[in-house]
Tab-separated table of C-alpha atoms and ligand atoms in Angstrom:
chain	number	residue	atom	x	y	z
A	8	MET	CA	77.551	-72.324	-100.119
A	9	ALA	CA	79.091	-74.228	-97.218
A	10	LYS	CA	77.215	-77.342	-96.187
A	11	ALA	CA	75.176	-76.873	-92.990
A	12	LYS	CA	76.943	-78.594	-90.079
A	13	LYS	CA	75.105	-81.494	-88.545
A	14	ASN	CA	75.826	-83.559	-85.515
A	15	TYR	CA	74.411	-86.578	-83.774
A	16	TYR	CA	73.004	-86.165	-80.254
A	17	CYS	CA	72.001	-88.753	-77.669
A	18	GLN	CA	68.344	-88.016	-76.866
A	19	GLU	CA	68.805	-89.461	-73.403
A	20	CYS	CA	71.773	-87.475	-72.047
A	21	GLY	CA	72.717	-85.007	-74.790
A	22	TYR	CA	76.104	-86.557	-75.699
A	23	GLU	CA	77.367	-85.065	-78.955
A	24	SER	CA	79.113	-87.054	-81.687
A	25	PRO	CA	80.076	-86.297	-85.300
A	26	LYS	CA	79.079	-89.866	-86.283
A	27	TRP	CA	76.067	-92.029	-85.584
A	28	LEU	CA	76.654	-94.500	-82.747
A	29	GLY	CA	74.633	-97.535	-81.707
A	30	GLN	CA	75.327	-97.151	-78.009
A	31	CYS	CA	75.912	-93.868	-76.191
A	32	PRO	CA	79.383	-93.882	-74.571
A	33	ALA	CA	78.127	-91.572	-71.786
A	34	CYS	CA	74.831	-93.076	-70.603
A	35	LYS	CA	75.150	-96.554	-72.211
A	36	GLN	CA	71.664	-96.402	-73.743
A	37	TRP	CA	71.149	-98.085	-77.124
A	38	ASN	CA	69.745	-96.504	-80.254
A	39	THR	CA	69.350	-92.994	-78.875
A	40	PHE	CA	71.349	-91.000	-81.473
A	41	VAL	CA	69.468	-88.609	-83.726
A	42	GLU	CA	70.885	-86.270	-86.341
A	43	GLU	CA	70.371	-82.583	-85.604
A	44	PRO	CA	71.798	-79.359	-87.001
A	45	LYS	CA	74.419	-77.663	-84.825
A	46	VAL	CA	73.324	-74.559	-82.887
A	47	THR	CA	73.659	-71.668	-85.330
A	48	ILE	CA	76.558	-69.247	-85.017
A	49	LYS	CA	74.128	-66.312	-84.966
A	50	SER	CA	72.553	-67.203	-81.659
A	51	LYS	CA	75.997	-67.914	-80.176
A	52	HIS	CA	77.103	-64.312	-80.922
A	53	ALA	CA	73.920	-62.933	-79.420
A	54	ARG	CA	74.681	-64.832	-76.245
A	55	VAL	CA	78.203	-63.354	-75.950
A	56	GLN	CA	76.863	-59.822	-76.293
A	57	LEU	CA	74.267	-60.371	-73.596
A	58	GLU	CA	76.862	-61.368	-71.054
A	59	GLN	CA	79.413	-58.625	-71.825
A	60	ASP	CA	78.860	-56.454	-68.741
A	61	ASN	CA	79.673	-59.443	-66.605
A	62	LYS	CA	83.173	-59.174	-64.990
A	63	PRO	CA	85.274	-61.336	-62.685
A	64	ILE	CA	84.965	-60.239	-59.061
A	65	LYS	CA	87.034	-60.862	-55.889
A	66	LEU	CA	85.590	-63.334	-53.386
A	67	LYS	CA	85.804	-60.770	-50.538
A	68	ASP	CA	83.774	-58.250	-52.561
A	69	ILE	CA	80.818	-60.528	-53.046
A	70	VAL	CA	77.881	-59.498	-50.906
A	71	ILE	CA	75.633	-62.322	-49.836
A	72	GLU	CA	71.991	-61.473	-50.047
A	73	ASP	CA	69.593	-63.525	-48.005
A	74	GLU	CA	67.843	-66.041	-50.201
A	75	ARG	CA	64.235	-65.052	-50.452
A	76	ARG	CA	62.055	-68.090	-50.191
A	77	MET	CA	58.377	-68.458	-50.734
A	78	SER	CA	56.393	-71.286	-49.219
A	79	THR	CA	54.233	-73.312	-51.581
A	80	GLN	CA	51.916	-74.192	-48.652
A	81	ILE	CA	52.425	-77.842	-49.600
A	82	GLY	CA	54.639	-79.136	-46.798
A	83	GLU	CA	56.029	-82.091	-48.721
A	84	LEU	CA	56.942	-79.920	-51.723
A	85	ASP	CA	58.585	-77.288	-49.493
A	86	ARG	CA	60.644	-80.007	-47.851
A	87	VAL	CA	61.953	-81.264	-51.185
A	88	LEU	CA	62.734	-77.721	-52.348
A	89	GLY	CA	64.732	-77.130	-49.162
A	90	GLY	CA	62.163	-74.863	-47.450
A	91	GLY	CA	60.274	-73.131	-50.249
A	92	ILE	CA	60.908	-71.655	-53.693
A	93	VAL	CA	64.045	-69.494	-53.935
A	94	THR	CA	63.321	-66.340	-55.925
A	95	GLY	CA	64.977	-66.441	-59.336
A	96	SER	CA	65.622	-70.168	-59.371
A	97	LEU	CA	65.044	-72.572	-62.245
A	98	ILE	CA	63.459	-75.843	-61.167
A	99	LEU	CA	62.998	-78.927	-63.322
A	100	VAL	CA	60.172	-81.327	-62.473
A	101	GLY	CA	60.660	-84.605	-64.334
A	102	GLY	CA	58.578	-87.770	-64.426
A	103	ASP	CA	56.692	-90.252	-66.574
A	104	PRO	CA	53.707	-88.904	-68.504
A	105	GLY	CA	50.512	-89.039	-66.429
A	106	ILE	CA	52.250	-89.278	-63.073
A	107	GLY	CA	50.801	-85.972	-61.835
A	108	LYS	CA	53.302	-83.203	-62.630
A	109	SER	CA	50.732	-80.808	-64.061
A	110	THR	CA	48.355	-81.546	-61.185
A	111	LEU	CA	50.954	-80.805	-58.509
A	112	LEU	CA	52.117	-77.601	-60.174
A	113	LEU	CA	48.577	-76.340	-60.679
A	114	GLN	CA	47.852	-76.959	-57.003
A	115	MET	CA	51.057	-75.095	-56.153
A	116	CYS	CA	50.024	-72.184	-58.416
A	117	GLU	CA	46.763	-71.888	-56.519
A	118	ASN	CA	48.580	-71.664	-53.174
A	119	LEU	CA	51.111	-69.156	-54.486
A	120	SER	CA	48.477	-66.917	-55.970
A	121	GLN	CA	46.548	-67.054	-52.685
A	122	GLN	CA	49.616	-65.362	-51.197
A	123	THR	CA	49.232	-62.550	-53.745
A	124	ALA	CA	52.041	-63.805	-55.982
A	125	ASP	CA	51.547	-63.302	-59.705
A	126	VAL	CA	51.666	-66.687	-61.353
A	127	LEU	CA	51.825	-67.425	-65.081
A	128	TYR	CA	51.100	-70.986	-66.200
A	129	ILE	CA	52.318	-71.564	-69.749
A	130	SER	CA	51.079	-74.748	-71.351
A	131	GLY	CA	52.248	-76.078	-74.651
A	132	GLU	CA	50.407	-79.354	-74.204
A	133	GLU	CA	46.887	-78.636	-73.160
A	134	SER	CA	44.338	-76.078	-74.286
A	135	LEU	CA	43.122	-73.428	-71.845
A	136	GLN	CA	39.787	-75.255	-71.583
A	137	GLN	CA	41.513	-78.474	-70.566
A	138	ILE	CA	43.444	-76.666	-67.839
A	139	LYS	CA	40.254	-74.971	-66.661
A	140	LEU	CA	38.569	-78.385	-66.429
A	141	ARG	CA	41.431	-79.681	-64.310
A	142	ALA	CA	41.320	-76.547	-62.165
A	143	ASN	CA	37.599	-77.070	-61.592
A	144	ARG	CA	38.269	-80.641	-60.565
A	145	LEU	CA	40.873	-79.407	-58.083
A	146	SER	CA	38.476	-76.621	-56.909
A	147	ILE	CA	40.923	-73.923	-57.965
A	148	ASP	CA	39.423	-70.515	-58.499
A	149	SER	CA	42.149	-67.954	-58.159
A	150	HIS	CA	42.236	-64.364	-59.424
A	151	ASN	CA	46.010	-63.994	-59.654
A	152	LEU	CA	46.593	-67.051	-61.793
A	153	THR	CA	47.092	-66.321	-65.499
A	154	LEU	CA	47.094	-69.050	-68.140
A	155	TYR	CA	48.822	-68.869	-71.496
A	156	SER	CA	48.823	-71.474	-74.218
A	157	GLU	CA	51.935	-71.023	-76.364
A	158	THR	CA	54.859	-72.991	-77.740
A	159	ASN	CA	56.953	-70.243	-79.409
A	160	LEU	CA	59.841	-69.217	-77.186
A	161	GLU	CA	59.977	-65.656	-78.554
A	162	SER	CA	56.348	-64.971	-77.604
A	163	ILE	CA	56.918	-66.549	-74.199
A	164	GLU	CA	59.946	-64.337	-73.606
A	165	GLN	CA	58.003	-61.218	-74.538
A	166	VAL	CA	55.087	-62.100	-72.287
A	167	ILE	CA	57.364	-62.837	-69.313
A	168	LYS	CA	59.258	-59.566	-69.836
A	169	ALA	CA	56.041	-57.572	-70.170
A	170	ASN	CA	54.069	-59.129	-67.301
A	171	LYS	CA	56.971	-59.705	-64.863
A	172	PRO	CA	55.240	-62.498	-62.913
A	173	ASP	CA	56.754	-63.893	-59.679
A	174	THR	CA	56.502	-67.502	-60.770
A	175	VAL	CA	56.252	-69.103	-64.206
A	176	ILE	CA	55.394	-72.720	-65.027
A	177	ILE	CA	56.453	-74.147	-68.393
A	178	ASP	CA	54.468	-77.300	-69.141
A	179	SER	CA	56.327	-78.940	-70.836
A	180	ILE	CA	59.821	-78.042	-72.075
A	181	GLN	CA	59.565	-80.628	-74.868
A	182	THR	CA	56.765	-78.693	-76.596
A	183	ILE	CA	58.484	-75.268	-76.598
A	184	TYR	CA	60.648	-74.309	-79.582
A	185	ASN	CA	62.973	-71.506	-80.589
A	186	PRO	CA	62.187	-70.542	-84.220
A	187	GLU	CA	65.850	-69.604	-84.780
A	188	ILE	CA	66.852	-73.253	-84.494
A	189	THR	CA	65.859	-75.547	-87.301
A	190	SER	CA	65.486	-78.845	-85.407
A	191	ALA	CA	62.111	-80.081	-84.183
A	192	PRO	CA	60.629	-79.234	-80.733
A	193	GLY	CA	61.769	-81.736	-78.133
A	194	SER	CA	65.155	-82.369	-79.761
A	195	VAL	CA	68.330	-81.992	-77.725
A	196	SER	CA	69.416	-78.680	-79.266
A	197	GLN	CA	65.937	-77.129	-78.880
A	198	VAL	CA	65.460	-78.282	-75.312
A	199	ARG	CA	68.911	-77.041	-74.312
A	200	ASP	CA	68.583	-73.692	-76.010
A	201	VAL	CA	65.114	-73.033	-74.560
A	202	THR	CA	66.307	-73.935	-71.069
A	203	GLY	CA	69.370	-71.695	-71.440
A	204	LEU	CA	67.168	-68.738	-72.299
A	205	LEU	CA	64.781	-69.488	-69.433
A	206	MET	CA	67.779	-69.593	-67.084
A	207	ARG	CA	68.860	-66.108	-68.208
A	208	LEU	CA	65.284	-64.844	-67.788
A	209	ALA	CA	65.036	-66.340	-64.296
A	210	LYS	CA	68.320	-64.832	-63.114
A	211	GLY	CA	67.853	-61.517	-64.924
A	212	LEU	CA	64.291	-60.769	-63.856
A	213	GLY	CA	64.256	-62.647	-60.534
A	214	VAL	CA	61.388	-64.892	-61.657
A	215	SER	CA	61.186	-68.437	-60.326
A	216	ILE	CA	60.598	-70.781	-63.241
A	217	PHE	CA	59.352	-74.367	-63.038
A	218	ILE	CA	60.001	-76.535	-66.072
A	219	VAL	CA	58.101	-79.769	-66.621
A	220	GLY	CA	60.061	-82.487	-68.453
A	221	HIS	CA	58.714	-85.866	-69.512
A	222	VAL	CA	60.875	-88.894	-69.029
A	223	THR	CA	60.725	-90.967	-72.194
A	224	LYS	CA	61.625	-94.569	-72.651
A	225	ASP	CA	61.976	-94.716	-76.419
A	226	GLY	CA	64.214	-91.654	-76.709
A	227	SER	CA	62.029	-90.028	-79.391
A	228	ILE	CA	62.136	-86.746	-77.472
A	229	ALA	CA	64.996	-85.476	-75.337
A	230	GLY	CA	64.658	-86.446	-71.711
A	231	PRO	CA	65.070	-84.179	-68.669
A	232	ARG	CA	68.556	-85.595	-68.047
A	233	VAL	CA	69.837	-83.398	-70.876
A	234	LEU	CA	68.966	-80.374	-68.710
A	235	GLU	CA	70.095	-81.498	-65.284
A	236	HIS	CA	73.363	-79.562	-65.379
A	237	ILE	CA	71.744	-76.284	-66.485
A	238	VAL	CA	69.005	-75.900	-63.879
A	239	ASP	CA	69.290	-75.126	-60.131
A	240	THR	CA	67.051	-77.860	-58.823
A	241	VAL	CA	65.966	-81.192	-60.268
A	242	LEU	CA	62.923	-82.953	-58.838
A	243	TYR	CA	61.689	-86.315	-60.086
A	244	PHE	CA	58.180	-87.582	-59.615
A	245	GLU	CA	58.144	-91.373	-59.191
A	246	GLY	CA	55.609	-94.035	-58.492
A	247	GLN	CA	53.636	-96.670	-60.291
A	248	ARG	CA	50.790	-95.270	-62.283
A	249	ASN	CA	48.327	-97.815	-60.961
A	250	ALA	CA	49.337	-97.291	-57.322
A	251	SER	CA	48.084	-94.057	-55.811
A	252	TYR	CA	51.313	-93.455	-53.943
A	253	ARG	CA	53.751	-90.896	-55.468
A	254	VAL	CA	57.232	-89.837	-54.392
A	255	LEU	CA	58.803	-86.502	-55.288
A	256	ARG	CA	62.567	-86.805	-55.023
A	257	ALA	CA	65.219	-84.064	-55.144
A	258	VAL	CA	68.116	-85.249	-57.299
A	259	LYS	CA	69.973	-81.954	-57.396
A	260	ASN	CA	69.428	-78.830	-55.340
A	261	ARG	CA	71.657	-75.761	-55.311
A	262	PHE	CA	69.591	-74.343	-52.432
A	263	GLY	CA	69.030	-77.306	-50.165
A	264	SER	CA	69.844	-80.915	-49.428
A	265	THR	CA	69.287	-83.644	-51.981
A	266	ASN	CA	67.875	-87.116	-51.337
A	267	GLU	CA	64.972	-85.474	-49.573
A	268	ILE	CA	61.614	-86.913	-50.574
A	269	GLY	CA	58.015	-85.791	-50.445
A	270	VAL	CA	55.216	-88.329	-50.384
A	271	PHE	CA	51.843	-87.759	-52.013
A	272	GLU	CA	48.711	-89.708	-52.717
A	273	MET	CA	46.749	-89.228	-55.944
A	274	ARG	CA	43.059	-88.900	-55.144
A	275	ASP	CA	40.058	-87.777	-57.139
A	276	ILE	CA	40.500	-84.277	-55.656
A	277	GLY	CA	44.156	-84.097	-56.751
A	278	LEU	CA	47.391	-84.827	-54.921
A	279	THR	CA	47.226	-84.877	-51.145
A	280	GLU	CA	50.226	-84.918	-48.823
A	281	VAL	CA	51.038	-88.062	-46.901
A	282	LYS	CA	52.309	-86.716	-43.593
A	283	ASP	CA	53.079	-90.098	-42.061
A	284	PRO	CA	54.431	-92.288	-44.905
A	285	SER	CA	55.361	-95.184	-42.609
A	286	ALA	CA	51.803	-95.671	-41.412
A	287	TYR	CA	50.556	-95.307	-44.973
A	288	LEU	CA	52.997	-97.890	-46.328
A	289	LEU	CA	52.256	-100.401	-43.594
A	290	SER	CA	48.477	-100.107	-43.846
A	291	GLY	CA	46.958	-103.343	-45.097
A	292	ARG	CA	49.953	-105.377	-43.944
A	293	PRO	CA	49.054	-108.983	-43.132
A	294	MET	CA	49.741	-110.006	-39.530
A	295	ARG	CA	51.476	-113.293	-38.771
A	296	ALA	CA	52.160	-114.028	-42.448
A	297	ALA	CA	55.243	-115.968	-43.501
A	298	GLY	CA	57.545	-113.947	-45.730
A	299	SER	CA	56.398	-110.508	-44.581
A	300	ILE	CA	58.965	-108.423	-42.673
A	301	VAL	CA	58.964	-104.772	-41.648
A	302	SER	CA	62.206	-102.868	-42.078
A	303	CYS	CA	63.280	-99.249	-41.865
A	304	CYS	CA	65.094	-97.246	-44.535
A	305	MET	CA	66.303	-93.653	-44.623
A	306	GLU	CA	64.990	-91.296	-47.270
A	307	GLY	CA	67.059	-88.138	-46.880
A	308	THR	CA	66.660	-87.078	-43.267
A	309	ARG	CA	63.514	-89.077	-42.758
A	310	ALA	CA	63.165	-92.651	-41.525
A	311	MET	CA	60.489	-94.665	-43.270
A	312	LEU	CA	59.191	-98.117	-42.477
A	313	ALA	CA	58.678	-100.437	-45.404
A	314	GLU	CA	57.258	-103.929	-45.729
A	315	VAL	CA	59.511	-106.462	-47.441
A	316	GLN	CA	57.694	-109.495	-48.859
A	317	ALA	CA	59.188	-112.704	-50.138
A	318	LEU	CA	57.603	-115.762	-51.676
A	319	VAL	CA	59.644	-118.945	-52.035
A	320	SER	CA	57.865	-121.860	-53.700
A	321	PRO	CA	59.025	-125.077	-55.416
A	322	THR	CA	59.786	-124.602	-59.085
A	323	ASN	CA	58.103	-126.549	-61.846
A	324	PHE	CA	60.848	-125.930	-64.381
A	325	GLY	CA	64.539	-126.670	-64.504
A	326	MET	CA	65.547	-123.052	-64.105
A	327	PRO	CA	64.142	-121.430	-60.934
A	328	ARG	CA	62.682	-117.954	-61.417
A	329	ARG	CA	63.913	-115.010	-59.363
A	330	THR	CA	62.374	-111.543	-59.400
A	331	ALA	CA	62.864	-108.396	-57.333
A	332	THR	CA	60.378	-105.514	-57.416
A	333	GLY	CA	61.328	-102.239	-55.755
A	334	THR	CA	64.841	-103.349	-54.888
A	335	ASP	CA	68.053	-104.388	-56.635
A	336	TYR	CA	67.756	-107.794	-58.324
A	337	ASN	CA	71.487	-108.548	-58.106
A	338	ARG	CA	71.468	-107.803	-54.389
A	339	VAL	CA	68.625	-110.289	-53.867
A	340	VAL	CA	70.469	-113.002	-55.803
A	341	LEU	CA	73.586	-112.338	-53.727
A	342	LEU	CA	71.657	-112.595	-50.463
A	343	MET	CA	70.159	-115.894	-51.612
A	344	ALA	CA	73.649	-117.227	-52.288
A	345	VAL	CA	74.682	-116.217	-48.748
A	346	LEU	CA	71.608	-117.984	-47.326
A	347	GLU	CA	72.492	-121.154	-49.246
A	348	LYS	CA	76.129	-121.160	-48.235
A	349	LYS	CA	75.900	-119.998	-44.619
A	350	LEU	CA	72.571	-121.411	-43.467
A	351	GLY	CA	72.416	-124.418	-45.760
A	352	MET	CA	69.043	-123.405	-47.199
A	353	GLN	CA	68.682	-125.289	-50.492
A	354	LEU	CA	67.033	-122.589	-52.600
A	355	ALA	CA	68.111	-124.017	-55.943
A	356	GLY	CA	64.828	-125.903	-56.460
A	357	TYR	CA	62.640	-122.909	-55.558
A	358	ASP	CA	61.247	-119.883	-57.371
A	359	SER	CA	61.786	-116.729	-55.305
A	360	TYR	CA	59.988	-113.430	-55.573
A	361	VAL	CA	60.892	-110.358	-53.495
A	362	ASN	CA	58.728	-107.266	-53.375
A	363	ILE	CA	58.733	-103.984	-51.453
A	364	ALA	CA	55.043	-103.378	-50.756
A	365	GLY	CA	53.327	-100.140	-51.761
A	366	GLY	CA	55.328	-99.467	-54.933
A	367	MET	CA	58.351	-98.155	-53.001
A	368	LYS	CA	61.843	-98.294	-54.490
A	369	VAL	CA	64.659	-98.842	-51.995
A	370	SER	CA	68.292	-99.347	-52.898
A	371	GLU	CA	69.716	-98.968	-49.397
A	372	PRO	CA	71.752	-101.939	-48.057
A	373	SER	CA	70.110	-101.575	-44.632
A	374	LEU	CA	67.256	-103.653	-46.059
A	375	ASP	CA	69.536	-106.685	-46.653
A	376	LEU	CA	68.802	-108.393	-43.366
A	377	ALA	CA	65.047	-107.952	-43.772
A	378	ILE	CA	65.177	-109.399	-47.307
A	379	SER	CA	67.212	-112.410	-46.093
A	380	ILE	CA	64.871	-113.093	-43.169
A	381	ALA	CA	61.803	-112.679	-45.390
A	382	LEU	CA	63.226	-115.311	-47.766
A	383	ALA	CA	64.030	-117.605	-44.850
A	384	SER	CA	60.595	-117.081	-43.310
A	385	SER	CA	58.835	-117.940	-46.552
A	386	PHE	CA	61.145	-120.928	-47.136
A	387	LYS	CA	60.380	-122.307	-43.657
A	388	ASN	CA	56.740	-121.186	-43.990
A	389	LYS	CA	56.928	-119.662	-40.521
A	390	PRO	CA	55.977	-116.064	-39.670
A	391	ILE	CA	58.397	-114.128	-37.454
A	392	LEU	CA	57.466	-112.839	-33.997
A	393	ASP	CA	54.901	-110.002	-33.936
A	394	TYR	CA	55.826	-106.323	-33.673
A	395	THR	CA	59.424	-106.889	-34.802
A	396	VAL	CA	61.426	-104.643	-37.140
A	397	ILE	CA	64.599	-105.919	-38.777
A	398	MET	CA	67.402	-103.804	-40.217
A	399	GLY	CA	71.064	-104.255	-41.094
A	400	GLU	CA	73.431	-104.779	-43.994
A	401	VAL	CA	74.507	-108.356	-44.764
A	402	GLY	CA	78.069	-109.077	-45.909
A	403	LEU	CA	79.236	-111.954	-48.084
A	404	THR	CA	80.314	-114.048	-45.103
A	405	GLY	CA	76.880	-113.755	-43.517
A	406	GLU	CA	77.967	-111.082	-41.036
A	407	VAL	CA	75.566	-108.263	-40.152
A	408	ARG	CA	77.171	-104.864	-40.633
A	409	GLY	CA	76.361	-101.504	-39.096
A	410	ILE	CA	74.032	-98.934	-40.670
A	411	SER	CA	73.680	-95.151	-40.344
A	412	MET	CA	71.288	-93.049	-38.226
A	413	ILE	CA	70.178	-95.954	-36.095
A	414	GLU	CA	68.520	-93.862	-33.376
A	415	LYS	CA	66.252	-92.070	-35.802
A	416	ARG	CA	65.195	-95.407	-37.254
A	417	ILE	CA	64.446	-96.968	-33.888
A	418	LEU	CA	62.412	-93.925	-32.796
A	419	GLU	CA	60.328	-94.238	-35.966
A	420	CYS	CA	59.676	-97.932	-35.189
A	421	LYS	CA	58.660	-97.020	-31.648
A	422	LYS	CA	56.332	-94.307	-32.923
A	423	LEU	CA	54.452	-96.873	-34.992
A	424	GLY	CA	54.013	-99.228	-32.059
A	425	PHE	CA	56.717	-101.815	-32.724
A	426	LYS	CA	58.064	-103.637	-29.655
A	427	ARG	CA	61.304	-105.250	-30.863
A	428	CYS	CA	64.104	-104.116	-33.137
A	429	ILE	CA	66.761	-106.442	-34.510
A	430	ILE	CA	69.798	-104.335	-35.440
A	431	PRO	CA	73.530	-104.901	-36.112
A	432	GLU	CA	75.557	-105.464	-32.953
A	433	SER	CA	78.082	-102.771	-33.898
A	434	ASN	CA	75.274	-100.213	-33.821
A	435	GLN	CA	73.951	-101.379	-30.476
A	436	SER	CA	77.190	-100.547	-28.665
A	437	THR	CA	76.971	-96.875	-29.665
A	438	LEU	CA	73.271	-96.560	-29.012
A	439	THR	CA	71.891	-94.544	-26.098
A	440	GLN	CA	69.075	-96.175	-24.116
A	441	ILE	CA	65.642	-95.918	-25.754
A	442	ASP	CA	62.722	-96.826	-23.483
A	443	GLY	CA	59.682	-98.770	-24.573
A	444	ILE	CA	61.302	-100.863	-27.290
A	445	LEU	CA	63.529	-103.913	-27.004
A	446	VAL	CA	66.690	-103.552	-29.082
A	447	ILE	CA	68.526	-106.765	-29.976
A	448	GLY	CA	72.005	-106.606	-31.519
A	449	VAL	CA	73.042	-109.461	-33.830
A	450	LYS	CA	76.438	-110.373	-35.292
A	451	ASN	CA	75.422	-112.604	-38.160
A	452	LEU	CA	72.493	-114.134	-40.020
A	453	GLU	CA	72.329	-117.198	-37.773
A	454	GLN	CA	71.940	-115.088	-34.633
A	455	ALA	CA	69.298	-112.965	-36.342
A	456	LEU	CA	67.287	-116.096	-37.216
A	457	THR	CA	67.321	-117.364	-33.617
A	458	HIS	CA	65.793	-114.054	-32.452
A	459	CYS	CA	63.118	-114.048	-35.157
A	460	PHE	CA	61.265	-117.337	-34.714
B	520	TYD	P1	48.781	-85.098	-64.821
B	520	TYD	O1	49.046	-84.076	-63.775
B	520	TYD	O2	48.053	-84.640	-66.045
B	520	TYD	O3	50.135	-85.835	-65.240
B	520	TYD	P2	51.407	-85.286	-66.018
B	520	TYD	O4	51.282	-83.812	-66.113
B	520	TYD	O5	52.541	-85.743	-65.164
B	520	TYD	O6	51.419	-85.946	-67.338
B	520	TYD	O7	47.996	-86.262	-64.097
B	520	TYD	C1	47.229	-87.095	-64.835
B	520	TYD	C2	46.716	-88.253	-64.033
B	520	TYD	O8	46.285	-87.929	-62.748
B	520	TYD	C3	45.540	-88.808	-64.769
B	520	TYD	O9	45.788	-90.188	-64.961
B	520	TYD	C4	44.372	-88.563	-63.896
B	520	TYD	C5	44.969	-88.400	-62.538
B	520	TYD	N1	44.240	-87.424	-61.692
B	520	TYD	C6	43.578	-87.854	-60.566
B	520	TYD	O10	43.562	-89.040	-60.228
B	520	TYD	N2	42.941	-86.923	-59.763
B	520	TYD	C7	42.914	-85.594	-60.073
B	520	TYD	O11	42.322	-84.801	-59.332
B	520	TYD	C8	43.587	-85.170	-61.266
B	520	TYD	C9	43.602	-83.739	-61.659
B	520	TYD	C10	44.248	-86.109	-62.035
B	521	MG	MG1	50.947	-82.691	-67.878
């Protein structure tokens, strides 16, 4: 008998290799390769037969049907989905364990079933009693919501085909297995095969399917990244577990724009929408404190104010410590080098800590100027003038460079009661007059500092 073929798969991104490797050449993660049997020939043949009546078709002959969308009645979720759930789409919701994926989807199920949609919630993780307990906590008591506790893909397929629900939730993909494949549930080949079948079910029956995928750090089970290319929409739930603030981010969306975010707060009654994230993020901000600066970043089409904090204090050791939370560490180190060189600030003898308050993660360069001024303000131990927002990118020669969507940002600052905006000079020249807020254009770091103190 021929030896069964085996391959090594990266549990992080699904990269396939005939040999074991220490580091994955695709995603650069270490120690993520696990041996798994290859997908059996039998199931490959079955797949070919299924798709036989599919033929190439001329572009002009394709009829566009209007996408049918269904609102989830959760504004922030609808926004991330691009205006509601598209019928027949496959949506992946990824995130760390315990971040609130099941909670959000259960709340969504309640709203959908209120609109007389048939919803089937399939859980491979929790018992029906556990889900009922959570539903009670969220005050969910819906008649159209059906629960099903199962991990066998064949049974799930039968139930979906028999019941023909409008929406199905699979919680989570890593617990579901196809008995035809010999590898363990949660392995790359299982997760891929199960998702492939769900995709065919979604498209064939016109069911919208939500898949929950846990992000794992140790690579013991395959992460949602393995599936990103199969599904229509990828949403990631982010946030620190101890902070109540959660961000739902669209990473891929075949039916809407990406980079759109939805903001939620985890409360004892479940997830609630945060309609005005800027106000929420700035609440509790200290007034007239050195090292605290408000800046504005863009999240998709939405401007959001964020508080940048810096603490610069003399170091007790030879090597000064530098940390950055919520922003890019290398960017912070670079900005400190610019401050040293261009403004003569001797930061070498100081520990420096930079933090974006509220657990936010921002990688946009428009925060550069705010980070630099926050460091300078803490170094000088002087707060900046009240009601001032600072934004702009800083170049290596200390120049302040233009940023995108400046008007939207300034209007957001005005809405929250700020009186002055320090922006790049190149942006000011293209800006139409905005009443009620003083806009100051600056060319470089030095000019920015003179307007701040
Ligand atoms: P859960 O949705 O089970 O996370 P996931 O499915 O992503 O693993 O959320 C679990 C956390 O949420 C848990 O730590 C408790 C908290 N939580 C609340 O704070 N309020 C609530 O109403 C609910 C249902 C959960
Ligand atoms: Mg869960």
